[in-house]
mmCIF file of C-alpha atoms in Angstrom:
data_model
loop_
_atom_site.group_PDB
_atom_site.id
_atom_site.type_symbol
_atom_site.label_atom_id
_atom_site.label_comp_id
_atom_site.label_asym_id
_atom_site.label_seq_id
_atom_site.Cartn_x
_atom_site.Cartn_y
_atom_site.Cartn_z
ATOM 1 C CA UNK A 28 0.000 0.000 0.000
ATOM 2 C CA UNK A 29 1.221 3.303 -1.147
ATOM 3 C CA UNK A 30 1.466 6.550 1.016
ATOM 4 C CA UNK A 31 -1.787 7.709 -0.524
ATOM 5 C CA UNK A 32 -3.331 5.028 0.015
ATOM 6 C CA UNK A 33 -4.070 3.426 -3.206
ATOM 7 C CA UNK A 34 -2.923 0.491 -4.614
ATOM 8 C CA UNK A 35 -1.357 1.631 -8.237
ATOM 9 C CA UNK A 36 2.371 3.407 -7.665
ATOM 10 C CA UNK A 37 2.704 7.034 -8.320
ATOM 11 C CA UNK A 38 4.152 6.154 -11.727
ATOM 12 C CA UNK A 39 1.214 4.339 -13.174
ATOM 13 C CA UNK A 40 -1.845 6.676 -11.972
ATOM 14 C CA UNK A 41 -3.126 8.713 -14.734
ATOM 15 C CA UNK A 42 -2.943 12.484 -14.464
ATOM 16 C CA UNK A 43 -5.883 13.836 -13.832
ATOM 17 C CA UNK A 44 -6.456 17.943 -15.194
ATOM 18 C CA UNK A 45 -9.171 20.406 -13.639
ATOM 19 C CA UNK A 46 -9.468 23.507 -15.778
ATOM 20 C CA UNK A 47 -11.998 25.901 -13.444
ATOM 21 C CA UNK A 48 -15.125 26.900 -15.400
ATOM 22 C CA UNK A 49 -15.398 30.937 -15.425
ATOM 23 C CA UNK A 50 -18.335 32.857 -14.364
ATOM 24 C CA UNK A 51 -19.642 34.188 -16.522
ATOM 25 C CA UNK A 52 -19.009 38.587 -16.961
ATOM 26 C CA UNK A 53 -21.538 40.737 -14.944
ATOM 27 C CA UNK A 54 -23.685 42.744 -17.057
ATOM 28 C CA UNK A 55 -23.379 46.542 -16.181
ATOM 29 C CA UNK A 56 -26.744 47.644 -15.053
ATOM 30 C CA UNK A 57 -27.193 51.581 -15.675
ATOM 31 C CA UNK A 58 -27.992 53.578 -12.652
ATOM 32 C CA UNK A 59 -31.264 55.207 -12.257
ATOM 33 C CA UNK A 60 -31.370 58.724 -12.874
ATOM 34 C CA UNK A 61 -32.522 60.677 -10.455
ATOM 35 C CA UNK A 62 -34.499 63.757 -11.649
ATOM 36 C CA UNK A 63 -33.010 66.556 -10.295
ATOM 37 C CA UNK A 64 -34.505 70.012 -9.976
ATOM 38 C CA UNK A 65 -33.296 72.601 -11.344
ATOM 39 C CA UNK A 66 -32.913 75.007 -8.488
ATOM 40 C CA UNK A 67 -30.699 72.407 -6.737
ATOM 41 C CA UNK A 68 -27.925 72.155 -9.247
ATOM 42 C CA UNK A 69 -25.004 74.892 -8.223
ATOM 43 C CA UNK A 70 -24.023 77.508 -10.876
ATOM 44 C CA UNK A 71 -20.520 76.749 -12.401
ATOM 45 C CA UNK A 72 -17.937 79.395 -11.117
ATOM 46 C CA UNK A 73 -15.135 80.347 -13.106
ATOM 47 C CA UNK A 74 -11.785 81.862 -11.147
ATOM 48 C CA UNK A 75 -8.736 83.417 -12.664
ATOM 49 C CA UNK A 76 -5.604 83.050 -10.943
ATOM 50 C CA UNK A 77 -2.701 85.571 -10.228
ATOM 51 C CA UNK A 78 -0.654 83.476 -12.993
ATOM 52 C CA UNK A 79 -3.567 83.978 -16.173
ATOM 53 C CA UNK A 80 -5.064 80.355 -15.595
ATOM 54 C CA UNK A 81 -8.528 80.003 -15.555
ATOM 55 C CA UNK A 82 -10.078 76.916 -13.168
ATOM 56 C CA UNK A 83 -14.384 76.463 -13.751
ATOM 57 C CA UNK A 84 -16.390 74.294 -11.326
ATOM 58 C CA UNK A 85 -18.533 74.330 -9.153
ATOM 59 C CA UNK A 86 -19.089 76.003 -5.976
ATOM 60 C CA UNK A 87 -18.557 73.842 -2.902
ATOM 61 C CA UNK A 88 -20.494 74.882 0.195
ATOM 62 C CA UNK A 89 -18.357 73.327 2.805
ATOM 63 C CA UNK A 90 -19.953 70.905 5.106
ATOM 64 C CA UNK A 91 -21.464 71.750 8.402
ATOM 65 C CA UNK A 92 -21.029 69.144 11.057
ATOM 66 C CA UNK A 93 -23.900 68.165 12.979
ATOM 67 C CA UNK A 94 -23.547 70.275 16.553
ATOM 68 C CA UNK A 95 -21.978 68.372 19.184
ATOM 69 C CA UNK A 96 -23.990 67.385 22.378
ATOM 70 C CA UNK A 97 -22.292 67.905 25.174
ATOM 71 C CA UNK A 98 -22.754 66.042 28.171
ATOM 72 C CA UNK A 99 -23.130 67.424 31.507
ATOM 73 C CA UNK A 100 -20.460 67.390 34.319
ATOM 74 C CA UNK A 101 -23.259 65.386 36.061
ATOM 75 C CA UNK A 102 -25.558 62.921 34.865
ATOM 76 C CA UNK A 103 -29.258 63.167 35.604
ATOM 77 C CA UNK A 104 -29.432 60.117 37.382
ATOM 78 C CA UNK A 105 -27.268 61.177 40.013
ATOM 79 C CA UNK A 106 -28.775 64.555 40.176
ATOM 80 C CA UNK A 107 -32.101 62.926 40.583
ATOM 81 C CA UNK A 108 -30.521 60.500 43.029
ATOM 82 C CA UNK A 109 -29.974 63.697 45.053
ATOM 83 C CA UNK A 110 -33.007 65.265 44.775
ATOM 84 C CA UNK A 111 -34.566 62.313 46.070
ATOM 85 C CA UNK A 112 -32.390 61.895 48.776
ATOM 86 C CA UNK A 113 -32.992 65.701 49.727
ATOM 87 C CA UNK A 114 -36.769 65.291 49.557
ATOM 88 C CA UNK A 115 -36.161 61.676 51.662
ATOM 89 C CA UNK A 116 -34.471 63.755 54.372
ATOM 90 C CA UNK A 117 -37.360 67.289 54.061
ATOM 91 C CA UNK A 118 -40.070 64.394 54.856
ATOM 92 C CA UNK A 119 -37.869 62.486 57.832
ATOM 93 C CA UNK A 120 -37.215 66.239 59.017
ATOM 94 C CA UNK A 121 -41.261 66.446 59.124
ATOM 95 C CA UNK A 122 -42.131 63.693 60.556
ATOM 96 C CA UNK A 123 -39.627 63.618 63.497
ATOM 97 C CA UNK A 124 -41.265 67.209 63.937
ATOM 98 C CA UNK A 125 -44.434 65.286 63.755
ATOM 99 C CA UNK A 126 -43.641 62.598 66.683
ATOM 100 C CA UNK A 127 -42.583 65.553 68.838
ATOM 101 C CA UNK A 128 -45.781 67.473 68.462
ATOM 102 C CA UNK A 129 -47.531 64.342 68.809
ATOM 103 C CA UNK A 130 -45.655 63.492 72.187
ATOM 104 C CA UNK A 131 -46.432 67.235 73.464
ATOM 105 C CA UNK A 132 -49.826 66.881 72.596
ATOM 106 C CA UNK A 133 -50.611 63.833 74.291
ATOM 107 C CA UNK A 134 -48.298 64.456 77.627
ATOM 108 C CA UNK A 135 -50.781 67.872 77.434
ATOM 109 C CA UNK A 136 -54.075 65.795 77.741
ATOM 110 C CA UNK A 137 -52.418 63.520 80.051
ATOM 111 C CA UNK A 138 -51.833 66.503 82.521
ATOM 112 C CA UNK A 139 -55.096 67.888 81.786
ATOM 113 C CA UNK A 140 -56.546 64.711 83.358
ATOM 114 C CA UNK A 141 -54.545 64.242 86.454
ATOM 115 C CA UNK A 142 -55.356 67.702 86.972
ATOM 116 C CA UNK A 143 -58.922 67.246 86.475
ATOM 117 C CA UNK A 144 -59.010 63.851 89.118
ATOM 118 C CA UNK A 145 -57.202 65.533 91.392
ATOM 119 C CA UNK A 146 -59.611 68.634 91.058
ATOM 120 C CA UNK A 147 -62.711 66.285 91.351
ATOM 121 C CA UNK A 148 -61.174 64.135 94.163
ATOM 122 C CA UNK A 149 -60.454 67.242 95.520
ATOM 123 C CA UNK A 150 -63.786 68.156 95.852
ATOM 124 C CA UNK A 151 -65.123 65.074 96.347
ATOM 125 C CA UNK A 152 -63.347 64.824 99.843
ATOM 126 C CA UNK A 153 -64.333 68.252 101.027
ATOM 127 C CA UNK A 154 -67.632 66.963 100.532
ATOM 128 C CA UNK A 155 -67.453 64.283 102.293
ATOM 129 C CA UNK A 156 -65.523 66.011 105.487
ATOM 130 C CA UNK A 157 -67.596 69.369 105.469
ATOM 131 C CA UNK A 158 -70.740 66.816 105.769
ATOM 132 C CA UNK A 159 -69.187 65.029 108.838
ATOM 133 C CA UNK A 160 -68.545 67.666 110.993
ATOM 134 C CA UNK A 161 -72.271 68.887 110.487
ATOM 135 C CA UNK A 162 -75.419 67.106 112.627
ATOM 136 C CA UNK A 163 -78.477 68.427 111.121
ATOM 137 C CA UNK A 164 -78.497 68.137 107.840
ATOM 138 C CA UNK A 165 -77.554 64.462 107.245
ATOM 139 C CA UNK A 166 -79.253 61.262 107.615
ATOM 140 C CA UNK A 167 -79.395 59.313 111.028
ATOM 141 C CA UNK A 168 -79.139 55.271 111.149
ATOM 142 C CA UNK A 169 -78.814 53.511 114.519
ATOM 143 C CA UNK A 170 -77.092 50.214 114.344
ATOM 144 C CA UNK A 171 -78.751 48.117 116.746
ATOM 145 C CA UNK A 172 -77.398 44.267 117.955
ATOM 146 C CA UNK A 173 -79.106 41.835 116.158
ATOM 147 C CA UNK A 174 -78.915 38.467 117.784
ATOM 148 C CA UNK A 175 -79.182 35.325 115.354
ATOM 149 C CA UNK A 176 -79.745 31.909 116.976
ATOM 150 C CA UNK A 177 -80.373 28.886 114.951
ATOM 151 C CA UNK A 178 -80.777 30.573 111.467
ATOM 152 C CA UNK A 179 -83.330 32.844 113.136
ATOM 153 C CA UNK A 180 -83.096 37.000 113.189
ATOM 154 C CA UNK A 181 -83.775 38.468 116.546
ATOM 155 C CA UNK A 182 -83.647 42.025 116.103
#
């Protein structure tokens, strides 16, 4: 067995010829014509130079690059970032004010009512002394000694 794996030596193999098969030429297709109008087409110019020449064509307006955005220093996100943390901290600012006044209110109403109970109590117990010390114009009970015996009432 040969190297290339066939069974006929190098010698003895026929020669074998590939001739490549052309493409074949493009055909040149025309380009469309684009209608032009006529106020669009610049005048021809004709300039003489120091040296007697003469050069025609036609007038160039040179082109205007588009303006260049420019960014900011900052971007928006973090400016908006830190607006919202500024409003976050306005609002905590409020409500911690809010707690406070809410505190105050209600240790107010909580001395309002001691002060009230003591007030009534107050009053309540002058009542009650003033009407002990007097004989006439309160109600008399006597007690008596009741004697039970056997689940009777002896009174």
């Amino acid at each position: 067995m040969y190297p290339d794996h066939t069974h006929q030596p190098p010698a003895e193999r026929a020669v074998e010829v590939h001739h490549p098969t052309p493409f074949p030429p493009a055909v040149a297709v025309p380009a469309p014509v684009v209608p032009v109008q006529s106020g669009t087409v610049p005048a021809v110019a004709s300039v003489v130079l120091p040296d007697g020449r003469v050069v025609t064509g036609y007038a160039i307006n040179p082109a205007r690059s588009e303006p260049v955005v420019t960014k900011p220093a900052v971007s928006r996100t973090a400016v908006n970032v830190a607006l919202g943390g500024v409003g976050f901290l306005a609002v905590c600012g409020g409500l911690i004010l809010l707690t406070s006044f809410i505190a105050a209110l209600t240790a107010f109403i909580t001395q309002l009512i001691i002060l009230a109970a003591v007030i009534f109590g107050g009053w309540i117990a002058v009542q009650i002394l003033s009407a002990h010390g007097q004989q006439g114009g309160g109600t008399t009970v006597n007690i008596r000694k009741a004697v039970i015996k056997r689940n009777k009432f002896y009174g």
